[in-house]
JSON list of C-alpha atoms in Angstrom, two decimals:
[
{"chain": "A", "resi": 1, "resn": "UNK", "atom": "CA", "xyz": [-12.71, 21.68, -1.41]},
{"chain": "A", "resi": 2, "resn": "UNK", "atom": "CA", "xyz": [-9.09, 21.65, -2.49]},
{"chain": "A", "resi": 3, "resn": "UNK", "atom": "CA", "xyz": [-6.26, 22.14, -0.03]},
{"chain": "A", "resi": 4, "resn": "UNK", "atom": "CA", "xyz": [-2.86, 23.15, -1.28]},
{"chain": "A", "resi": 5, "resn": "UNK", "atom": "CA", "xyz": [0.19, 21.78, 0.50]},
{"chain": "A", "resi": 6, "resn": "UNK", "atom": "CA", "xyz": [3.78, 22.52, -0.34]},
{"chain": "A", "resi": 7, "resn": "UNK", "atom": "CA", "xyz": [6.26, 19.84, -1.38]},
{"chain": "A", "resi": 8, "resn": "UNK", "atom": "CA", "xyz": [8.20, 19.98, 1.91]},
{"chain": "A", "resi": 9, "resn": "UNK", "atom": "CA", "xyz": [5.17, 19.55, 4.18]},
{"chain": "A", "resi": 10, "resn": "UNK", "atom": "CA", "xyz": [5.19, 16.60, 6.60]},
{"chain": "A", "resi": 11, "resn": "UNK", "atom": "CA", "xyz": [2.45, 16.00, 9.20]},
{"chain": "A", "resi": 12, "resn": "UNK", "atom": "CA", "xyz": [3.55, 16.89, 12.74]},
{"chain": "A", "resi": 13, "resn": "UNK", "atom": "CA", "xyz": [2.35, 15.74, 16.13]},
{"chain": "A", "resi": 14, "resn": "UNK", "atom": "CA", "xyz": [1.80, 19.35, 17.27]},
{"chain": "A", "resi": 15, "resn": "UNK", "atom": "CA", "xyz": [-0.96, 20.07, 14.74]},
{"chain": "A", "resi": 16, "resn": "UNK", "atom": "CA", "xyz": [-4.58, 18.87, 14.93]},
{"chain": "A", "resi": 17, "resn": "UNK", "atom": "CA", "xyz": [-4.79, 15.17, 14.07]},
{"chain": "A", "resi": 18, "resn": "UNK", "atom": "CA", "xyz": [-6.19, 14.51, 10.57]},
{"chain": "A", "resi": 19, "resn": "UNK", "atom": "CA", "xyz": [-6.63, 18.19, 9.81]},
{"chain": "A", "resi": 20, "resn": "UNK", "atom": "CA", "xyz": [-7.52, 19.05, 6.21]},
{"chain": "A", "resi": 21, "resn": "UNK", "atom": "CA", "xyz": [-3.82, 19.51, 5.53]},
{"chain": "A", "resi": 22, "resn": "UNK", "atom": "CA", "xyz": [-2.87, 16.09, 6.91]},
{"chain": "A", "resi": 23, "resn": "UNK", "atom": "CA", "xyz": [-5.71, 14.36, 5.05]},
{"chain": "A", "resi": 24, "resn": "UNK", "atom": "CA", "xyz": [-4.61, 16.01, 1.78]},
{"chain": "A", "resi": 25, "resn": "UNK", "atom": "CA", "xyz": [-1.00, 15.00, 2.43]},
{"chain": "A", "resi": 26, "resn": "UNK", "atom": "CA", "xyz": [-1.97, 11.33, 2.87]},
{"chain": "A", "resi": 27, "resn": "UNK", "atom": "CA", "xyz": [-4.43, 11.47, -0.05]},
{"chain": "A", "resi": 28, "resn": "UNK", "atom": "CA", "xyz": [-1.64, 12.66, -2.37]},
{"chain": "A", "resi": 29, "resn": "UNK", "atom": "CA", "xyz": [0.79, 10.11, -0.92]},
{"chain": "A", "resi": 30, "resn": "UNK", "atom": "CA", "xyz": [-1.69, 7.29, -1.60]},
{"chain": "A", "resi": 31, "resn": "UNK", "atom": "CA", "xyz": [-2.53, 8.53, -5.10]},
{"chain": "A", "resi": 32, "resn": "UNK", "atom": "CA", "xyz": [1.18, 8.78, -6.02]},
{"chain": "A", "resi": 33, "resn": "UNK", "atom": "CA", "xyz": [1.81, 5.27, -4.64]},
{"chain": "A", "resi": 34, "resn": "UNK", "atom": "CA", "xyz": [-1.11, 3.90, -6.66]},
{"chain": "A", "resi": 35, "resn": "UNK", "atom": "CA", "xyz": [0.13, 5.59, -9.83]},
{"chain": "A", "resi": 36, "resn": "UNK", "atom": "CA", "xyz": [3.63, 4.13, -9.30]},
{"chain": "A", "resi": 37, "resn": "UNK", "atom": "CA", "xyz": [2.15, 0.64, -8.96]},
{"chain": "A", "resi": 38, "resn": "UNK", "atom": "CA", "xyz": [-0.01, 1.06, -12.07]},
{"chain": "A", "resi": 39, "resn": "UNK", "atom": "CA", "xyz": [2.97, 2.34, -14.07]},
{"chain": "A", "resi": 40, "resn": "UNK", "atom": "CA", "xyz": [5.06, -0.65, -12.97]},
{"chain": "A", "resi": 41, "resn": "UNK", "atom": "CA", "xyz": [2.20, -2.98, -13.94]},
{"chain": "A", "resi": 42, "resn": "UNK", "atom": "CA", "xyz": [2.02, -1.46, -17.42]},
{"chain": "A", "resi": 43, "resn": "UNK", "atom": "CA", "xyz": [5.79, -1.84, -17.80]},
{"chain": "A", "resi": 44, "resn": "UNK", "atom": "CA", "xyz": [5.62, -5.47, -16.66]},
{"chain": "A", "resi": 45, "resn": "UNK", "atom": "CA", "xyz": [2.79, -6.22, -19.05]},
{"chain": "A", "resi": 46, "resn": "UNK", "atom": "CA", "xyz": [4.81, -4.70, -21.89]},
{"chain": "A", "resi": 47, "resn": "UNK", "atom": "CA", "xyz": [7.87, -6.69, -20.83]},
{"chain": "A", "resi": 48, "resn": "UNK", "atom": "CA", "xyz": [5.88, -9.93, -20.68]},
{"chain": "A", "resi": 49, "resn": "UNK", "atom": "CA", "xyz": [4.44, -9.28, -24.14]},
{"chain": "A", "resi": 50, "resn": "UNK", "atom": "CA", "xyz": [7.90, -8.54, -25.52]},
{"chain": "A", "resi": 51, "resn": "UNK", "atom": "CA", "xyz": [9.29, -11.64, -23.82]},
{"chain": "A", "resi": 52, "resn": "UNK", "atom": "CA", "xyz": [6.53, -13.82, -25.25]},
{"chain": "A", "resi": 53, "resn": "UNK", "atom": "CA", "xyz": [8.83, -15.52, -27.70]},
{"chain": "A", "resi": 54, "resn": "UNK", "atom": "CA", "xyz": [9.62, -19.18, -28.11]},
{"chain": "A", "resi": 55, "resn": "UNK", "atom": "CA", "xyz": [12.95, -20.16, -26.64]},
{"chain": "A", "resi": 56, "resn": "UNK", "atom": "CA", "xyz": [14.45, -23.08, -28.54]},
{"chain": "A", "resi": 57, "resn": "UNK", "atom": "CA", "xyz": [16.53, -24.08, -25.50]},
{"chain": "A", "resi": 58, "resn": "UNK", "atom": "CA", "xyz": [14.55, -25.86, -22.78]},
{"chain": "A", "resi": 59, "resn": "UNK", "atom": "CA", "xyz": [16.60, -24.26, -19.98]},
{"chain": "A", "resi": 60, "resn": "UNK", "atom": "CA", "xyz": [15.93, -20.78, -21.41]},
{"chain": "A", "resi": 61, "resn": "UNK", "atom": "CA", "xyz": [12.23, -21.56, -21.72]},
{"chain": "A", "resi": 62, "resn": "UNK", "atom": "CA", "xyz": [12.04, -22.87, -18.13]},
{"chain": "A", "resi": 63, "resn": "UNK", "atom": "CA", "xyz": [13.90, -19.82, -16.84]},
{"chain": "A", "resi": 64, "resn": "UNK", "atom": "CA", "xyz": [11.58, -17.52, -18.76]},
{"chain": "A", "resi": 65, "resn": "UNK", "atom": "CA", "xyz": [8.49, -19.32, -17.40]},
{"chain": "A", "resi": 66, "resn": "UNK", "atom": "CA", "xyz": [9.82, -19.05, -13.84]},
{"chain": "A", "resi": 67, "resn": "UNK", "atom": "CA", "xyz": [10.46, -15.32, -14.28]},
{"chain": "A", "resi": 68, "resn": "UNK", "atom": "CA", "xyz": [6.97, -14.90, -15.72]},
{"chain": "A", "resi": 69, "resn": "UNK", "atom": "CA", "xyz": [5.40, -16.76, -12.80]},
{"chain": "A", "resi": 70, "resn": "UNK", "atom": "CA", "xyz": [7.26, -14.62, -10.25]},
{"chain": "A", "resi": 71, "resn": "UNK", "atom": "CA", "xyz": [6.22, -11.43, -12.06]},
{"chain": "A", "resi": 72, "resn": "UNK", "atom": "CA", "xyz": [2.57, -12.50, -12.14]},
{"chain": "A", "resi": 73, "resn": "UNK", "atom": "CA", "xyz": [2.57, -13.33, -8.42]},
{"chain": "A", "resi": 74, "resn": "UNK", "atom": "CA", "xyz": [4.10, -9.92, -7.68]},
{"chain": "A", "resi": 75, "resn": "UNK", "atom": "CA", "xyz": [1.43, -8.24, -9.82]},
{"chain": "A", "resi": 76, "resn": "UNK", "atom": "CA", "xyz": [-1.28, -10.12, -7.95]},
{"chain": "A", "resi": 77, "resn": "UNK", "atom": "CA", "xyz": [0.11, -8.83, -4.64]},
{"chain": "A", "resi": 78, "resn": "UNK", "atom": "CA", "xyz": [0.15, -5.33, -6.08]},
{"chain": "A", "resi": 79, "resn": "UNK", "atom": "CA", "xyz": [-3.45, -5.69, -7.28]},
{"chain": "A", "resi": 80, "resn": "UNK", "atom": "CA", "xyz": [-4.42, -6.45, -3.67]},
{"chain": "A", "resi": 81, "resn": "UNK", "atom": "CA", "xyz": [-2.35, -3.46, -2.52]},
{"chain": "A", "resi": 82, "resn": "UNK", "atom": "CA", "xyz": [-4.25, -1.18, -4.91]},
{"chain": "A", "resi": 83, "resn": "UNK", "atom": "CA", "xyz": [-7.51, -2.36, -3.33]},
{"chain": "A", "resi": 84, "resn": "UNK", "atom": "CA", "xyz": [-6.11, -1.40, 0.10]},
{"chain": "A", "resi": 85, "resn": "UNK", "atom": "CA", "xyz": [-5.00, 2.00, -1.25]},
{"chain": "A", "resi": 86, "resn": "UNK", "atom": "CA", "xyz": [-8.50, 2.57, -2.68]},
{"chain": "A", "resi": 87, "resn": "UNK", "atom": "CA", "xyz": [-9.97, 1.62, 0.68]},
{"chain": "A", "resi": 88, "resn": "UNK", "atom": "CA", "xyz": [-7.66, 4.11, 2.45]},
{"chain": "A", "resi": 89, "resn": "UNK", "atom": "CA", "xyz": [-8.68, 6.83, -0.03]},
{"chain": "A", "resi": 90, "resn": "UNK", "atom": "CA", "xyz": [-12.33, 6.05, 0.75]},
{"chain": "A", "resi": 91, "resn": "UNK", "atom": "CA", "xyz": [-11.61, 6.36, 4.48]},
{"chain": "A", "resi": 92, "resn": "UNK", "atom": "CA", "xyz": [-10.06, 9.79, 3.82]},
{"chain": "A", "resi": 93, "resn": "UNK", "atom": "CA", "xyz": [-13.30, 10.79, 2.08]},
{"chain": "A", "resi": 94, "resn": "UNK", "atom": "CA", "xyz": [-15.57, 9.51, 4.87]},
{"chain": "A", "resi": 95, "resn": "UNK", "atom": "CA", "xyz": [-13.39, 10.93, 7.69]},
{"chain": "A", "resi": 96, "resn": "UNK", "atom": "CA", "xyz": [-12.37, 7.61, 9.27]},
{"chain": "A", "resi": 97, "resn": "UNK", "atom": "CA", "xyz": [-8.80, 7.61, 7.91]},
{"chain": "A", "resi": 98, "resn": "UNK", "atom": "CA", "xyz": [-6.06, 7.61, 10.54]},
{"chain": "A", "resi": 99, "resn": "UNK", "atom": "CA", "xyz": [-8.20, 6.06, 13.26]},
{"chain": "A", "resi": 100, "resn": "UNK", "atom": "CA", "xyz": [-7.79, 2.48, 14.47]},
{"chain": "A", "resi": 101, "resn": "UNK", "atom": "CA", "xyz": [-10.59, 0.16, 13.35]},
{"chain": "A", "resi": 102, "resn": "UNK", "atom": "CA", "xyz": [-10.46, -1.70, 16.69]},
{"chain": "A", "resi": 103, "resn": "UNK", "atom": "CA", "xyz": [-10.15, 1.10, 19.22]},
{"chain": "A", "resi": 104, "resn": "UNK", "atom": "CA", "xyz": [-11.16, 4.26, 17.36]},
{"chain": "A", "resi": 105, "resn": "UNK", "atom": "CA", "xyz": [-7.98, 5.88, 18.67]},
{"chain": "A", "resi": 106, "resn": "UNK", "atom": "CA", "xyz": [-5.67, 7.82, 16.33]},
{"chain": "A", "resi": 107, "resn": "UNK", "atom": "CA", "xyz": [-3.01, 5.77, 14.53]},
{"chain": "A", "resi": 108, "resn": "UNK", "atom": "CA", "xyz": [0.38, 7.41, 15.03]},
{"chain": "A", "resi": 109, "resn": "UNK", "atom": "CA", "xyz": [1.60, 9.69, 12.25]},
{"chain": "A", "resi": 110, "resn": "UNK", "atom": "CA", "xyz": [4.87, 7.73, 12.14]},
{"chain": "A", "resi": 111, "resn": "UNK", "atom": "CA", "xyz": [2.94, 4.54, 11.42]},
{"chain": "A", "resi": 112, "resn": "UNK", "atom": "CA", "xyz": [0.78, 6.22, 8.77]},
{"chain": "A", "resi": 113, "resn": "UNK", "atom": "CA", "xyz": [3.89, 7.73, 7.19]},
{"chain": "A", "resi": 114, "resn": "UNK", "atom": "CA", "xyz": [5.52, 4.29, 6.99]},
{"chain": "A", "resi": 115, "resn": "UNK", "atom": "CA", "xyz": [2.33, 2.41, 6.06]},
{"chain": "A", "resi": 116, "resn": "UNK", "atom": "CA", "xyz": [-0.35, 4.80, 4.76]},
{"chain": "A", "resi": 117, "resn": "UNK", "atom": "CA", "xyz": [-2.84, 1.94, 4.33]},
{"chain": "A", "resi": 118, "resn": "UNK", "atom": "CA", "xyz": [-2.70, 1.00, 8.03]},
{"chain": "A", "resi": 119, "resn": "UNK", "atom": "CA", "xyz": [-6.09, 0.39, 9.62]},
{"chain": "A", "resi": 120, "resn": "UNK", "atom": "CA", "xyz": [-4.88, -0.56, 13.09]},
{"chain": "A", "resi": 121, "resn": "UNK", "atom": "CA", "xyz": [-2.69, 1.17, 15.65]},
{"chain": "A", "resi": 122, "resn": "UNK", "atom": "CA", "xyz": [0.61, -0.54, 16.45]},
{"chain": "A", "resi": 123, "resn": "UNK", "atom": "CA", "xyz": [-0.85, -1.92, 19.69]},
{"chain": "A", "resi": 124, "resn": "UNK", "atom": "CA", "xyz": [-4.00, -3.26, 18.01]},
{"chain": "A", "resi": 125, "resn": "UNK", "atom": "CA", "xyz": [-1.90, -4.77, 15.20]},
{"chain": "A", "resi": 126, "resn": "UNK", "atom": "CA", "xyz": [0.32, -6.53, 17.75]},
{"chain": "A", "resi": 127, "resn": "UNK", "atom": "CA", "xyz": [-2.77, -7.92, 19.56]},
{"chain": "A", "resi": 128, "resn": "UNK", "atom": "CA", "xyz": [-4.18, -9.08, 16.23]},
{"chain": "A", "resi": 129, "resn": "UNK", "atom": "CA", "xyz": [-0.90, -10.84, 15.31]},
{"chain": "A", "resi": 130, "resn": "UNK", "atom": "CA", "xyz": [-0.66, -12.49, 18.76]},
{"chain": "A", "resi": 131, "resn": "UNK", "atom": "CA", "xyz": [-4.22, -13.86, 18.40]},
{"chain": "A", "resi": 132, "resn": "UNK", "atom": "CA", "xyz": [-3.37, -15.08, 14.89]},
{"chain": "A", "resi": 133, "resn": "UNK", "atom": "CA", "xyz": [-0.27, -16.88, 16.22]},
{"chain": "A", "resi": 134, "resn": "UNK", "atom": "CA", "xyz": [-2.25, -18.56, 19.01]},
{"chain": "A", "resi": 135, "resn": "UNK", "atom": "CA", "xyz": [-4.89, -19.87, 16.60]},
{"chain": "A", "resi": 136, "resn": "UNK", "atom": "CA", "xyz": [-2.28, -20.96, 14.06]},
{"chain": "A", "resi": 137, "resn": "UNK", "atom": "CA", "xyz": [-0.46, -22.99, 16.73]},
{"chain": "A", "resi": 138, "resn": "UNK", "atom": "CA", "xyz": [-3.62, -24.97, 17.61]}
]
């Protein structure tokens, strides 16, 4: 089943939560985000290959290695983000997208708009972070 949504569409609170239209909106948002990340990764890989030259100056070589290390750490974070995007896409398919993993309650559209990979409502996320802080302080 394919739902068509226009470019200007934004989910609204006054429509049924996670209707076909809303699910398609978030599916496209996630797919576009994933494609942007993959494009950036390809560009970085190309840049790193182009940059893979010997620098005669030690300072230039050290600077280049530092840049490379930072880029690779950023790519690793983005690899983890892609896994979260894929997980969100799977939740759209199985019908659980948009609902808090802790409470089963709907996650606000504002939160999903800002963080489409969210799995917890704001309240559940805050509880989770408070528990994390308590255990970290022990």
